[in-house]
């Protein structure tokens, strides 16, 4: 939010308010139909009739009476955590679908501790998520409180505006932000931006004024410090053999096939809303393409006034882990249209299509992610004495806001000349939970 204001991008903002149909109407496909998720009290009362909600409410009512987890359980999968606290239906049907939409990941492999730290702590402290929510103190991490207070102090207007946002983007897409940042940096005489410069390795020479050496195919460059926003595995592949980081190498990422389709017929969708997600529990016969979800672009933020219907189909993710070959463009369009025909009864041929294979685009925070980051912190400290740090989606969140926050934190620490800066300090420091307060 602060960056949006400082870059003068507020007029370019497109906000989908929480009250819009695109925000309120969200669906899960299960087992062979769309299920509209509750968005108000009335729909919540009627939701037990939905197939996807079967057994969910009984699990919610039983949760306060579940046994607290063992004190020696340091982490577990989201699927295991939710099945243990509630039941398997909530994990396999609801949570599985949501994690397909955010991480394109497997509910039975993703870390409960890393993805839902508040829920993980709630059970630890109060023995029950319900008691934590309704009987415990409203808490938050101290660093979250300090950051939010700072943001509100200088950016009250845009924070208030964004407070009602379900989703936001820009009139010309989310890349508007990165392009504006690049223009701002290029105007600074102390900044040089180089692109298309392949990197072959990173090494460290202790005691030198510019100890970090970056090796390119035909030359080397030297720096006092370096911040890498590469994926964890990519960075690990560049480290010297004398100081490897198996923990960075162990953070995987999944590939997602994104297919944008345009149909000439307006209002072709059978429902209005943001789109739908597909849980892992959907039978293979209803999802042989391994689709993760479908976005109804015509109903979301768009300035395109051309008549027609636009959708985005996402496929692959954890289903394709270990795969070395992927569908070509023709096959991808055929698969995407098959998904729409089966799920939405759309049999019209698209007029335009765009296929993008996003290779290893979403890091996976598998069980033990926190511990891997602690070991990675030790690896980088030992190998580079705090002169090489990390930021980006492999570590503290895959969303845009998470990445900006991580980059801001590590840049601030380096500017303040803190020793042993790795960008992973919060995973080795004791968590500080405080009473939640609303900024004024």
CSV table of C-alpha atoms in Angstrom, one decimal, residues 12 21 51 111 135 142 164 166 231 245 272 306:
chain,number,residue,atom,x,y,z
A,12,UNK,CA,-4.5,2.9,-11.6
A,21,UNK,CA,-20.8,-10.6,-6.5
A,51,UNK,CA,-22.2,-31.9,-0.9
A,111,UNK,CA,2.9,-27.4,6.4
A,135,UNK,CA,-12.2,-17.4,24.7
A,142,UNK,CA,4.8,-8.0,17.4
A,164,UNK,CA,-12.8,-3.0,1.9
A,166,UNK,CA,-11.4,-8.5,-1.6
A,231,UNK,CA,13.9,-19.4,-5.9
A,245,UNK,CA,22.8,-25.4,1.5
A,272,UNK,CA,-21.7,-15.0,-11.7
A,306,UNK,CA,-15.3,-5.7,-25.6
